Structures are given as C-alpha cells and as structure tokens.
C-alpha cells in the first residue's frame, strides 16, 4: 500500500514506477510515515505483572523440621560433652575386661561365620558354619542345602569375587572366609551346557573349558565322559560350532 501511494504500479513480478515521480506527494508520504514511527515509539505497552514463584509448603516444612532437628542434635551433643567427666586414671588391671579369643577372620568370640550364599539361579540363602569348618565339610553342606554335587561346585568369595581353591582339609578361617562373607555358588555343569548351547565355541574349545573336576572324573555320568562319547558317536569335528545342528 505504501508503494502504491508513492506512485509505484504492481505487476505480476514486481513494483515499477508508473510515471514521473511527484516530489510533493513523496514528501507528504514521508511525513506520514515519520508520524506513524513516532506514534509507535511513544506508545506505552501494558505492564506485565510477574508472579513470584511460590515455595512448596511441604518442602518448606521439611526444611524447617530438618533445621530444628540439627539444632537439637547440636545442643544434645554439647550438653553431653559438658557433663561428661574426663577420667585420667587408667583402669586397674584387675577390672580390665579379659580379651576374648577371636578367629583370624573375624568370626567373633563364638567362632561362628555367617555366610550369605548366592545361588546359581539367583536365589539367596544364609548359612552359619563354625570357623573351623574344613573346605570338604563346606562343600558337603552346600550339596545338602542346594543339591549341587561337590565336583560341580565353583565357589567364589571376596571382592572382586575370586575362585575359592583349597584342599579338603584346609580350614575356612585360614582360607579368606570372614564373618558376613558373600559366597557365590556356581554349577559348573550348567555353565558348560550354557556354553555348549550358545554355539559360540568349537568342540575343541569346549573340551578346554571342561571343569577340572569333570576332566579328572571317570564316572560314567560326568560331563567330560558324556561329552566325549557324544563327539565320538556322532563323528563331530573338533572345529564344529553347532553341536545341536549336526
């Protein structure tokens, strides 16, 4: 509209001057535009009221309660420190409590170790054993409570968990077991079958992964014996991956 007032004509593509420019007309148009600019510049905009964020009343009460509790605790500690009478006299030898025997793994005066057992399928179990329990006795107890035969047991203790290796007669308190120890029990047969079913390993690699107990066992139902018999019966190549696809 401004261009038309200035004497321009609109075509399909652009604006073009329709005739010789009228200087007087353009001057009046310039004055009109300046008046509009001044009106816009001096126009007062409505003021926007800002709303201050409201504090959560529950959160405020929690902060006040916590501050009050901290203040009370500081006052209690100061009063106890002021009323406590320091004693510089050493206790007489006859009144000093006699030291109680402790096993080297912290099992307590009673010599009992509380073991937190983690089972192969994710379950948990609490066990209490004497600190003098042997490794063989522990494996027998694990067999009774979980059903995993001793030769298929892989026990891990410590952090990070490490494989527990000990002779049958070695005592737990001398093998790294502590009171409250987390004991991880794994079933080596299940681990081997999982590797077999995954198809990620060749038959030769699976033979190398046989648990030492199964490798040395000559029982007819041991994993090592059954696996070798199956390889021979089905003529499976040692470099084959898919045992179940043969």
Coordinates of N, CA, C and O in Angstrom, one line a residue, residues 109-188:
X109 N 33.7 -64.1 69.0 CA 34.2 -64.9 70.1 C 33.7 -66.4 70.0 O 34.3 -67.3 70.4
X110 N 32.5 -66.5 69.4 CA 31.9 -67.9 69.3 C 32.5 -68.7 68.2 O 32.3 -69.9 68.2
X111 N 33.2 -68.1 67.3 CA 33.9 -68.8 66.2 C 32.9 -69.2 65.1 O 33.1 -70.1 64.4
X112 N 31.8 -68.5 65.0 CA 30.7 -68.8 64.0 C 30.9 -67.8 62.9 O 31.0 -66.6 63.1
X113 N 30.8 -68.3 61.7 CA 30.9 -67.5 60.5 C 29.5 -67.5 59.8 O 28.9 -68.5 59.5
X114 N 29.0 -66.3 59.6 CA 27.7 -66.2 58.9 C 28.0 -65.9 57.4 O 28.7 -64.9 57.1
X115 N 27.5 -66.8 56.6 CA 27.8 -66.8 55.1 C 26.5 -66.4 54.4 O 25.5 -67.0 54.6
X116 N 26.6 -65.4 53.5 CA 25.5 -65.0 52.7 C 25.7 -65.7 51.3 O 26.5 -65.2 50.5
X117 N 24.9 -66.7 51.1 CA 25.1 -67.6 49.9 C 24.3 -67.0 48.7 O 23.1 -66.7 48.9
X118 N 24.9 -66.9 47.5 CA 24.2 -66.5 46.3 C 24.2 -67.8 45.4 O 25.2 -68.3 45.0
X119 N 22.9 -68.2 45.1 CA 22.7 -69.5 44.4 C 22.9 -69.3 42.9 O 22.8 -68.2 42.4
X120 N 23.1 -70.4 42.2 CA 23.3 -70.3 40.7 C 22.2 -69.7 39.9 O 22.5 -69.0 39.0
X121 N 20.9 -69.9 40.4 CA 19.8 -69.3 39.6 C 19.3 -68.0 40.2 O 18.2 -67.6 39.8
X122 N 20.1 -67.4 41.0 CA 19.8 -66.1 41.5 C 19.2 -66.0 42.9 O 18.9 -64.9 43.4
X123 N 18.9 -67.2 43.5 CA 18.4 -67.2 44.9 C 19.4 -66.8 45.9 O 20.6 -66.7 45.6
X124 N 18.9 -66.7 47.2 CA 19.8 -66.4 48.3 C 19.5 -67.3 49.4 O 18.4 -67.8 49.6
X125 N 20.6 -67.5 50.3 CA 20.5 -68.4 51.4 C 21.5 -67.9 52.5 O 22.6 -67.5 52.1
X126 N 21.1 -68.0 53.7 CA 22.0 -67.7 54.8 C 22.5 -69.0 55.4 O 21.7 -69.9 55.7
X127 N 23.8 -69.1 55.7 CA 24.4 -70.3 56.3 C 25.2 -69.8 57.5 O 25.8 -68.7 57.5
X128 N 25.3 -70.6 58.5 CA 26.1 -70.4 59.7 C 27.0 -71.7 59.9 O 26.5 -72.8 60.0
X129 N 28.3 -71.5 59.8 CA 29.2 -72.6 60.0 C 30.3 -72.2 61.0 O 30.5 -71.0 61.3
X130 N 30.9 -73.2 61.6 CA 32.0 -72.9 62.5 C 33.2 -72.5 61.8 O 33.5 -72.9 60.6
X131 N 34.0 -71.6 62.4 CA 35.2 -71.1 61.8 C 36.2 -72.2 61.5 O 37.0 -72.0 60.6
X132 N 36.1 -73.3 62.2 CA 37.0 -74.4 62.0 C 36.5 -75.4 60.9 O 37.1 -76.5 60.8
X133 N 35.4 -75.1 60.2 CA 34.9 -76.0 59.2 C 35.9 -76.1 58.1 O 36.5 -75.1 57.6
X134 N 36.1 -77.3 57.6 CA 37.0 -77.6 56.5 C 36.3 -77.3 55.2 O 35.1 -77.2 55.0
X135 N 37.2 -77.2 54.1 CA 36.6 -77.0 52.8 C 35.8 -78.1 52.3 O 34.7 -77.9 51.7
X136 N 36.1 -79.3 52.7 CA 35.3 -80.5 52.3 C 34.0 -80.5 53.0 O 32.9 -80.8 52.4
X137 N 34.0 -80.1 54.3 CA 32.7 -80.0 55.0 C 31.8 -78.9 54.4 O 30.6 -79.1 54.4
X138 N 32.4 -77.8 54.0 CA 31.6 -76.8 53.4 C 30.9 -77.3 52.1 O 29.8 -77.0 51.9
X139 N 31.7 -78.0 51.3 CA 31.1 -78.5 50.0 C 30.0 -79.5 50.3 O 29.0 -79.5 49.5
X140 N 30.2 -80.3 51.3 CA 29.2 -81.3 51.7 C 27.9 -80.5 52.1 O 26.8 -80.9 51.8
X141 N 28.1 -79.5 52.9 CA 26.9 -78.7 53.4 C 26.2 -78.0 52.2 O 25.0 -78.0 52.1
X142 N 27.0 -77.5 51.3 CA 26.4 -76.9 50.1 C 25.6 -77.9 49.3 O 24.5 -77.6 48.7
X143 N 26.1 -79.1 49.2 CA 25.4 -80.2 48.5 C 24.1 -80.5 49.2 O 23.0 -80.6 48.5
X144 N 24.1 -80.5 50.5 CA 22.9 -80.8 51.2 C 21.9 -79.7 51.1 O 20.7 -80.0 51.0
X145 N 22.3 -78.5 51.1 CA 21.4 -77.4 51.1 C 20.9 -77.0 49.7 O 19.8 -76.4 49.5
X146 N 21.7 -77.2 48.6 CA 21.4 -76.7 47.3 C 21.2 -77.9 46.3 O 20.7 -77.6 45.2
X147 N 21.7 -79.1 46.6 CA 21.7 -80.1 45.6 C 22.8 -80.2 44.6 O 22.8 -81.1 43.7
X148 N 23.7 -79.2 44.6 CA 24.8 -79.2 43.6 C 25.9 -80.1 44.2 O 26.4 -79.8 45.2
X149 N 26.3 -81.1 43.4 CA 27.3 -82.1 43.9 C 28.6 -81.3 44.1 O 28.9 -80.3 43.4
X150 N 29.5 -81.8 45.0 CA 30.7 -81.1 45.2 C 31.6 -80.9 44.0 O 32.3 -79.9 43.8
X151 N 31.6 -81.9 43.1 CA 32.5 -81.8 42.0 C 32.0 -80.8 40.9 O 32.7 -80.4 40.0
X152 N 30.7 -80.4 41.0 CA 30.2 -79.4 40.1 C 30.1 -78.0 40.8 O 29.6 -77.1 40.2
X153 N 30.6 -77.9 41.9 CA 30.6 -76.6 42.6 C 31.8 -75.7 42.3 O 32.9 -76.2 42.3
X154 N 31.5 -74.5 42.0 CA 32.6 -73.5 41.9 C 32.2 -72.4 42.8 O 31.2 -71.7 42.7
X155 N 33.0 -72.2 43.8 CA 32.7 -71.2 44.9 C 33.6 -70.0 44.7 O 34.8 -70.1 44.4
X156 N 33.0 -68.8 44.8 CA 33.8 -67.5 44.7 C 33.5 -66.7 45.9 O 32.4 -66.7 46.4
X157 N 34.6 -66.1 46.4 CA 34.5 -65.2 47.6 C 35.3 -64.0 47.4 O 36.1 -63.9 46.5
X158 N 35.1 -63.0 48.3 CA 35.9 -61.8 48.2 C 35.3 -60.8 47.2 O 34.3 -61.0 46.6
X159 N 36.0 -59.6 47.1 CA 35.6 -58.6 46.1 C 36.9 -58.0 45.5 O 37.7 -57.5 46.2
X160 N 37.0 -58.1 44.2 CA 36.0 -58.8 43.3 C 36.1 -60.3 43.6 O 37.1 -60.8 44.0
X161 N 34.9 -61.0 43.3 CA 34.9 -62.4 43.6 C 36.0 -63.2 42.9 O 36.2 -63.1 41.8
X162 N 36.7 -64.1 43.7 CA 37.7 -64.9 43.2 C 37.4 -66.4 43.5 O 36.7 -66.7 44.5
X163 N 37.9 -67.3 42.7 CA 37.6 -68.7 42.9 C 38.2 -69.2 44.1 O 39.4 -69.0 44.4
X164 N 37.4 -69.9 45.0 CA 37.9 -70.5 46.2 C 38.6 -71.8 45.9 O 37.9 -72.7 45.4
X165 N 39.9 -71.9 46.1 CA 40.6 -73.1 45.9 C 41.3 -73.5 47.2 O 42.1 -72.8 47.7
X166 N 41.0 -74.7 47.6 CA 41.6 -75.2 48.9 C 41.6 -76.7 48.9 O 40.7 -77.3 48.2
X167 N 42.5 -77.3 49.6 CA 42.4 -78.8 49.8 C 41.3 -79.1 50.7 O 40.7 -78.3 51.4
X168 N 41.0 -80.4 50.8 CA 39.8 -80.8 51.5 C 39.9 -80.5 53.0 O 38.9 -80.2 53.7
X169 N 41.1 -80.6 53.5 CA 41.3 -80.4 55.0 C 41.6 -79.0 55.4 O 41.6 -78.7 56.6
X170 N 41.7 -78.0 54.5 CA 42.0 -76.7 54.9 C 40.8 -76.0 55.6 O 39.7 -76.3 55.2
X171 N 41.1 -75.2 56.6 CA 40.0 -74.6 57.4 C 39.6 -73.3 56.8 O 40.4 -72.5 56.2
X172 N 38.3 -73.0 56.8 CA 37.8 -71.8 56.2 C 38.4 -70.5 56.7 O 38.7 -69.6 56.0
X173 N 38.6 -70.5 58.0 CA 39.1 -69.3 58.6 C 40.5 -68.9 58.2 O 41.0 -67.8 58.4
X174 N 41.2 -69.9 57.6 CA 42.6 -69.7 57.1 C 42.6 -69.6 55.5 O 43.6 -69.5 54.9
X175 N 41.4 -69.6 55.0 CA 41.3 -69.5 53.5 C 40.6 -68.3 53.0 O 40.1 -68.2 51.9
X176 N 40.5 -67.2 53.8 CA 39.9 -66.0 53.4 C 38.4 -65.8 53.7 O 37.9 -64.7 53.3
X177 N 37.8 -66.7 54.5 CA 36.4 -66.5 54.8 C 36.3 -65.6 56.0 O 37.0 -65.8 57.0
X178 N 35.4 -64.6 56.0 CA 35.1 -63.7 57.1 C 33.7 -63.8 57.5 O 32.8 -64.3 56.8
X179 N 33.4 -63.4 58.7 CA 32.0 -63.3 59.1 C 31.2 -62.3 58.3 O 31.7 -61.2 58.0
X180 N 30.1 -62.8 57.8 CA 29.3 -62.0 56.8 C 29.7 -62.1 55.4 O 29.3 -61.3 54.5
X181 N 30.6 -63.0 55.1 CA 31.1 -63.2 53.7 C 30.0 -63.5 52.7 O 29.1 -64.3 53.0
X182 N 30.1 -62.9 51.6 CA 29.2 -63.2 50.4 C 29.9 -64.3 49.6 O 31.0 -64.2 49.1
X183 N 29.2 -65.5 49.5 CA 29.7 -66.6 48.8 C 28.9 -66.9 47.6 O 27.6 -67.0 47.7
X184 N 29.5 -66.9 46.4 CA 28.8 -67.2 45.2 C 29.0 -68.6 44.8 O 30.2 -69.1 44.6
X185 N 27.9 -69.3 44.6 CA 28.0 -70.7 44.2 C 27.6 -70.8 42.7 O 26.5 -70.3 42.3
X186 N 28.4 -71.5 41.9 CA 28.1 -71.7 40.5 C 28.1 -73.2 40.2 O 28.9 -74.0 40.8
X187 N 27.2 -73.6 39.4 CA 27.1 -75.0 38.9 C 27.9 -75.2 37.6 O 27.5 -74.7 36.6
X188 N 29.1 -75.8 37.7 CA 29.9 -75.9 36.5 C 29.3 -76.7 35.4 O 29.6 -76.4 34.2

